mmCIF file of C-alpha atoms and ligand atoms in Angstrom:
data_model
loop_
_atom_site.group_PDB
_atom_site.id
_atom_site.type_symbol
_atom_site.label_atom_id
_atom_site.label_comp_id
_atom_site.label_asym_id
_atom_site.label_seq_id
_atom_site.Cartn_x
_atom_site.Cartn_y
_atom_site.Cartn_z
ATOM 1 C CA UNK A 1 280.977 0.213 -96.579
ATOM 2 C CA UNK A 2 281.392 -0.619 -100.052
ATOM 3 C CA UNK A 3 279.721 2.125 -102.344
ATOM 4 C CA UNK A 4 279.611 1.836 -106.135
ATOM 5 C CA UNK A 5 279.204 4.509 -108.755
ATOM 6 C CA UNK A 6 277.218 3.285 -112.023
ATOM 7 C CA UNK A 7 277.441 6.545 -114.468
ATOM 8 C CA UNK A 8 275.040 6.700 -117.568
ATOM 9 C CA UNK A 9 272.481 8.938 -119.478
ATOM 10 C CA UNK A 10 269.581 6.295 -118.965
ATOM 11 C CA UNK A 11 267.313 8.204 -121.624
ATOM 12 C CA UNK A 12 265.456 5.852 -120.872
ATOM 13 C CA UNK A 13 266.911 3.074 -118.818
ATOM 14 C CA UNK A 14 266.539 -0.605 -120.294
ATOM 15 C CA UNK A 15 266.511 -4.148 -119.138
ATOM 16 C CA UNK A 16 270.302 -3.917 -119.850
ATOM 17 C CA UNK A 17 271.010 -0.859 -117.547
ATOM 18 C CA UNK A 18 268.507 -2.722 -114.808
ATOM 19 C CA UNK A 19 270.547 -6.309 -115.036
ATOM 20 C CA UNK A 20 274.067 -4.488 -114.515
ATOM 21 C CA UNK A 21 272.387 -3.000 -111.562
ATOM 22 C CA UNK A 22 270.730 -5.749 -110.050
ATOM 23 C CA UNK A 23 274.083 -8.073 -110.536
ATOM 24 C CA UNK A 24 276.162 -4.659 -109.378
ATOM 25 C CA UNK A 25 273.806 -4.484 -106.408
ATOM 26 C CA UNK A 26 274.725 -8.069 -105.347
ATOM 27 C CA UNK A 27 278.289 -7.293 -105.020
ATOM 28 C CA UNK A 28 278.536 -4.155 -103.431
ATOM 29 C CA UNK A 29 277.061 -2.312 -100.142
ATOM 30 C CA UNK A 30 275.430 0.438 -101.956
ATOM 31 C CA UNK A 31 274.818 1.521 -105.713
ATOM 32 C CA UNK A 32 274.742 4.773 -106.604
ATOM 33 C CA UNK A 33 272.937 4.916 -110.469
ATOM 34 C CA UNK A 34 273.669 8.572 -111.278
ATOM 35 C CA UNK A 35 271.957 10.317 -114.350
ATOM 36 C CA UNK A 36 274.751 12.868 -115.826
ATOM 37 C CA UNK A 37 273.831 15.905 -117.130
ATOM 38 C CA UNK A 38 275.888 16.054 -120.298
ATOM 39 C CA UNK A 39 275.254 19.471 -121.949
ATOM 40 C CA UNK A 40 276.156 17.925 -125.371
ATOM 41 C CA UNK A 41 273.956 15.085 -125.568
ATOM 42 C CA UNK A 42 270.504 15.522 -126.777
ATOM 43 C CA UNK A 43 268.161 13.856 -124.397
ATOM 44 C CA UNK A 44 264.092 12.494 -125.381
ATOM 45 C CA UNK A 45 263.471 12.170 -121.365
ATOM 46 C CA UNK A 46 264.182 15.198 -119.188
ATOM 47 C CA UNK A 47 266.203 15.111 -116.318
ATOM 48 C CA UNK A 48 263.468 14.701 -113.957
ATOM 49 C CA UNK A 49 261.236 12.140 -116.324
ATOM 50 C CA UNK A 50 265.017 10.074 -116.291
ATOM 51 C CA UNK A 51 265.336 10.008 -112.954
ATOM 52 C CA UNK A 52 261.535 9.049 -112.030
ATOM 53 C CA UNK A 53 261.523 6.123 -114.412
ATOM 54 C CA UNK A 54 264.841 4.803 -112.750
ATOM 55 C CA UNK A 55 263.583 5.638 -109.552
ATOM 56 C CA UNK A 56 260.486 3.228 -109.809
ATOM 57 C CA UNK A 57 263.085 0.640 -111.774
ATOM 58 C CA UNK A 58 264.929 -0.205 -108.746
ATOM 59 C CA UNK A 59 262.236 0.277 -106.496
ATOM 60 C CA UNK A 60 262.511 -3.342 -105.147
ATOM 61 C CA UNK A 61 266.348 -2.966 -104.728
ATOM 62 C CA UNK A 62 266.986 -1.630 -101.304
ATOM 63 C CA UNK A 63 270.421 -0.763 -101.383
ATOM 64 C CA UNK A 64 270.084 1.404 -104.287
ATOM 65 C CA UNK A 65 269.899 5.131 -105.115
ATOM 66 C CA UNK A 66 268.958 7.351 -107.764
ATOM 67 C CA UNK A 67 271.110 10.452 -108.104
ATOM 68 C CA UNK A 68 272.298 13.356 -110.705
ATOM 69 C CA UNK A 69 275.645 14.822 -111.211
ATOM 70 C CA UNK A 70 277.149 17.193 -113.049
ATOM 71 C CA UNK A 71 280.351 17.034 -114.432
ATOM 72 C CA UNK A 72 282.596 13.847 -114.705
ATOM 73 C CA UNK A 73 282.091 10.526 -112.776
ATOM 74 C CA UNK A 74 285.281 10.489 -111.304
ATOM 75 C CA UNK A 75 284.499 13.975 -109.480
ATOM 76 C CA UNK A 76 280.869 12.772 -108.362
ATOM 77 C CA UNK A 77 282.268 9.428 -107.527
ATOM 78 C CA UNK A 78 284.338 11.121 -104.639
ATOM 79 C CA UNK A 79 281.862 13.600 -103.661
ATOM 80 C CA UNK A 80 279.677 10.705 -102.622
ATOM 81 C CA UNK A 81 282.910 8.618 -101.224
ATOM 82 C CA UNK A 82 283.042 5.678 -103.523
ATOM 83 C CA UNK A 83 286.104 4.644 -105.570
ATOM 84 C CA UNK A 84 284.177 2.226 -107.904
ATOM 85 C CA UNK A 85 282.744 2.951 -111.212
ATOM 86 C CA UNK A 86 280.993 0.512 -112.836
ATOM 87 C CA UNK A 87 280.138 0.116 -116.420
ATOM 88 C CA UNK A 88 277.866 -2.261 -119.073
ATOM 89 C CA UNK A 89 279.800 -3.925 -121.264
ATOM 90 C CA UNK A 90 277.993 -5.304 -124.286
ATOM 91 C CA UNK A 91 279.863 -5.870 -127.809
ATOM 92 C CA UNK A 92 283.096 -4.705 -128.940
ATOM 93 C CA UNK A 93 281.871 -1.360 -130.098
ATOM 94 C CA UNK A 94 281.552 -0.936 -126.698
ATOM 95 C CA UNK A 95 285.304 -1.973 -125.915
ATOM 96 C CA UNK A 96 287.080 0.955 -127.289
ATOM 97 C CA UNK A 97 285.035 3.634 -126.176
ATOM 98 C CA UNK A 98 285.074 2.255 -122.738
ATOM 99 C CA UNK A 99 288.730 1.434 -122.854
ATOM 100 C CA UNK A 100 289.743 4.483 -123.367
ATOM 101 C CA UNK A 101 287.489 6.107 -120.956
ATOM 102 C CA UNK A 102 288.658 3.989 -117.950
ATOM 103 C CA UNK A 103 292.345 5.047 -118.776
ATOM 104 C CA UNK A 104 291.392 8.486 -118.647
ATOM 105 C CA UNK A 105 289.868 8.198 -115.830
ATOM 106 C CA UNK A 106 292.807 6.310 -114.293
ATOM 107 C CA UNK A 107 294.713 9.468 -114.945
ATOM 108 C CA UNK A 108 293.033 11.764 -113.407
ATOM 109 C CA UNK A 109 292.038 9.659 -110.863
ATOM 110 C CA UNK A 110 294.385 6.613 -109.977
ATOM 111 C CA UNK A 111 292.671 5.963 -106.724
ATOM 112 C CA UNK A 112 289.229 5.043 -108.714
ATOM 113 C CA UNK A 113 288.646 1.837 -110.437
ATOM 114 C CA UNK A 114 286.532 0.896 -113.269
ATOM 115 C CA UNK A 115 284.863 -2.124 -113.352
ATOM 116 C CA UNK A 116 283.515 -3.920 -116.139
ATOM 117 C CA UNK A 117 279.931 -6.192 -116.161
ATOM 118 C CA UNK A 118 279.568 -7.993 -119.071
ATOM 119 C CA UNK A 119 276.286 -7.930 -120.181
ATOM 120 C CA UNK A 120 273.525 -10.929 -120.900
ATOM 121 C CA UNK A 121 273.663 -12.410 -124.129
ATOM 122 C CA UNK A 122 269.525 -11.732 -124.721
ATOM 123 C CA UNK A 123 270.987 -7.926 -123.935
ATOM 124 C CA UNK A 124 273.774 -7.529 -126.350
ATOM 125 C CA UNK A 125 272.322 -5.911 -129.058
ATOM 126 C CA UNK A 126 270.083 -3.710 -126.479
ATOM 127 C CA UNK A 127 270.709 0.057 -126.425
ATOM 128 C CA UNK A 128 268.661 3.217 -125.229
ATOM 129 C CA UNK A 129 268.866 4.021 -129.388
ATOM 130 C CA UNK A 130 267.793 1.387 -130.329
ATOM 131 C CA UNK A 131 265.064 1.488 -127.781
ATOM 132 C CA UNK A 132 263.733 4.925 -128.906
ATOM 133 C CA UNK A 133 263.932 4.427 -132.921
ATOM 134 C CA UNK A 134 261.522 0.966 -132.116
ATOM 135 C CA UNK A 135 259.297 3.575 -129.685
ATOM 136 C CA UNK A 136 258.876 5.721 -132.671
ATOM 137 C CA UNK A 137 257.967 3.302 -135.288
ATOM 138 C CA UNK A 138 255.170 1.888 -132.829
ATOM 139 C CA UNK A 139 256.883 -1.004 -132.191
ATOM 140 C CA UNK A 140 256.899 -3.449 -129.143
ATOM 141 C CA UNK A 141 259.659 -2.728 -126.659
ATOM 142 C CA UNK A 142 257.779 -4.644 -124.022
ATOM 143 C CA UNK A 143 261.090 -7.065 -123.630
ATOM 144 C CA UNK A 144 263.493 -4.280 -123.966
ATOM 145 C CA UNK A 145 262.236 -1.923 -121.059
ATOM 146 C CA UNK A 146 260.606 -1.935 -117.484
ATOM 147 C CA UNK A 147 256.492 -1.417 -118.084
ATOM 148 C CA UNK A 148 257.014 2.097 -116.733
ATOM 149 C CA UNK A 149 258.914 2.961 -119.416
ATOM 150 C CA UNK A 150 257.047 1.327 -122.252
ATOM 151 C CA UNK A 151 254.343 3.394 -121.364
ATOM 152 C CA UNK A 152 256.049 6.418 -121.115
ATOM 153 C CA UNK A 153 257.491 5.694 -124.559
ATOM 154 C CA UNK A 154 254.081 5.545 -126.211
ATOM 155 C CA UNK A 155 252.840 8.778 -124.559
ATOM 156 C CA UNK A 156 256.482 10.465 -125.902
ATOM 157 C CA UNK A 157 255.224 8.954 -130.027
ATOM 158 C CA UNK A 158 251.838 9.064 -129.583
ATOM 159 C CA UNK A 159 250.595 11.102 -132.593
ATOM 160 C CA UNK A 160 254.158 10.615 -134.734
ATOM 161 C CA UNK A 161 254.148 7.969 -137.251
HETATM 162 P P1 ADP B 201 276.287 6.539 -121.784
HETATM 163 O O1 ADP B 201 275.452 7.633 -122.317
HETATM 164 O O2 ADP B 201 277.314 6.941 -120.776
HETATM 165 O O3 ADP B 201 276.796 5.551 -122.819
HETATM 166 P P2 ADP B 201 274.122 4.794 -121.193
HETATM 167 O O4 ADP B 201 272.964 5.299 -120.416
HETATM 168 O O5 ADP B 201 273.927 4.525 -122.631
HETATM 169 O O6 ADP B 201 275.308 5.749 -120.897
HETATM 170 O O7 ADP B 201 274.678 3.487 -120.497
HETATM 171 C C1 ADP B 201 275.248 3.485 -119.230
HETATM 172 C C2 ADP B 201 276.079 2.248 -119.066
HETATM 173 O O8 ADP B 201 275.266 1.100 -119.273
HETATM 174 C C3 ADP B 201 277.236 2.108 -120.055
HETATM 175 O O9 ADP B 201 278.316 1.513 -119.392
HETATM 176 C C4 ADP B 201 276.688 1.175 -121.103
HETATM 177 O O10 ADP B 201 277.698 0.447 -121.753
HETATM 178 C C5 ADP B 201 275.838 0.257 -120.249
HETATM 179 N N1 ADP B 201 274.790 -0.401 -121.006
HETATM 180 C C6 ADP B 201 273.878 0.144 -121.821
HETATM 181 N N2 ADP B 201 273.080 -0.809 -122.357
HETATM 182 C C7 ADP B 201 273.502 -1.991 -121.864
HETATM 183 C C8 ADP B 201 273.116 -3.363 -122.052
HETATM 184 N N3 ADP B 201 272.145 -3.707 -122.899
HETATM 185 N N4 ADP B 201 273.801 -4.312 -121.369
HETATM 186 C C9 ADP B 201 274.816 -3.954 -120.548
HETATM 187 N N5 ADP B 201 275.241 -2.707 -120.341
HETATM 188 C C10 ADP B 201 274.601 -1.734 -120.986
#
């Protein structure tokens, strides 16, 4: 069986995150979507309010799970015996970070394998920033996120701005 790893912060997961899954989920047995905790980033969404959002996301995707790791994806991607990890690619910002990230990984790890997913063209410009500064300002993310999530934007902004 053919497991995949797809690695992120999903604070809050988009249309772009959901796409790479849904194609990802297509190609593999099983997808993994793990939320890492990463102790330096500074999240809007909790853990828990992360993981329930993605949760209901891929509800109608049966051979997907929602999970949490600590640590790095290459360590979590064995613990749960898959030696895929898939990432988003949108622009070329995207390129170097990733690049260099995937040869790291390679290092430490030769027996795991990145792959890439390029993403949609209506999704290039789409990030979870992006997402939130609109959110903030009251304005309509209603094509940038599942319905869940819009609403769960408002309720984070109601009262600011
Ligand atoms: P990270 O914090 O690791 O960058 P994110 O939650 O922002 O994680 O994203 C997880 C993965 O999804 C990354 O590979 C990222 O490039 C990809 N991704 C994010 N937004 C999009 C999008 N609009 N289209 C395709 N891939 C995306």
């Amino acid at each position: 069986m053919k497991t995949a790893l797809y690695p992120g912060s999903f604070d809050p997961v988009t249309n772009g995150h959901l796409d790479i899954i849904e194609r990802s989920s297509k190609m593999f047995d099983k997808v993994v979507v793990a939320i890492g905790e990463n102790i330096n980033k500074s999240c809007l969404f909790s853990l828990e309010e992360r993981k329930d959002m993605l949760t209901q996301a891929v509800n109608h995707l049966n051979n997907v799970e929602v999970q949490s790791f600590k640590g790095l994806a290459i360590d979590f991607a064995k613990e749960i015996n898959s030696n895929i990890i898939i990432r988003g690619l949108r622009a070329v910002s995207d390129f170097d970070y990733e690049f260099q990230m995937a040869l790291t990984n390679r290092k430490i790890n030769p027996e795991i394998e990145t792959i890439f997913i390029m993403t949609q063209e209506k999704f290039i410009f789409l990030s979870a920033s992006n997402v939130k500064e609109l959110a903030s300002y009251n304005a309509d993310v209603k094509d940038l996120v599942p319905e869940l999530v819009q609403t769960k934007l408002k309720e984070k902004f109601k009262g600011s701005n």
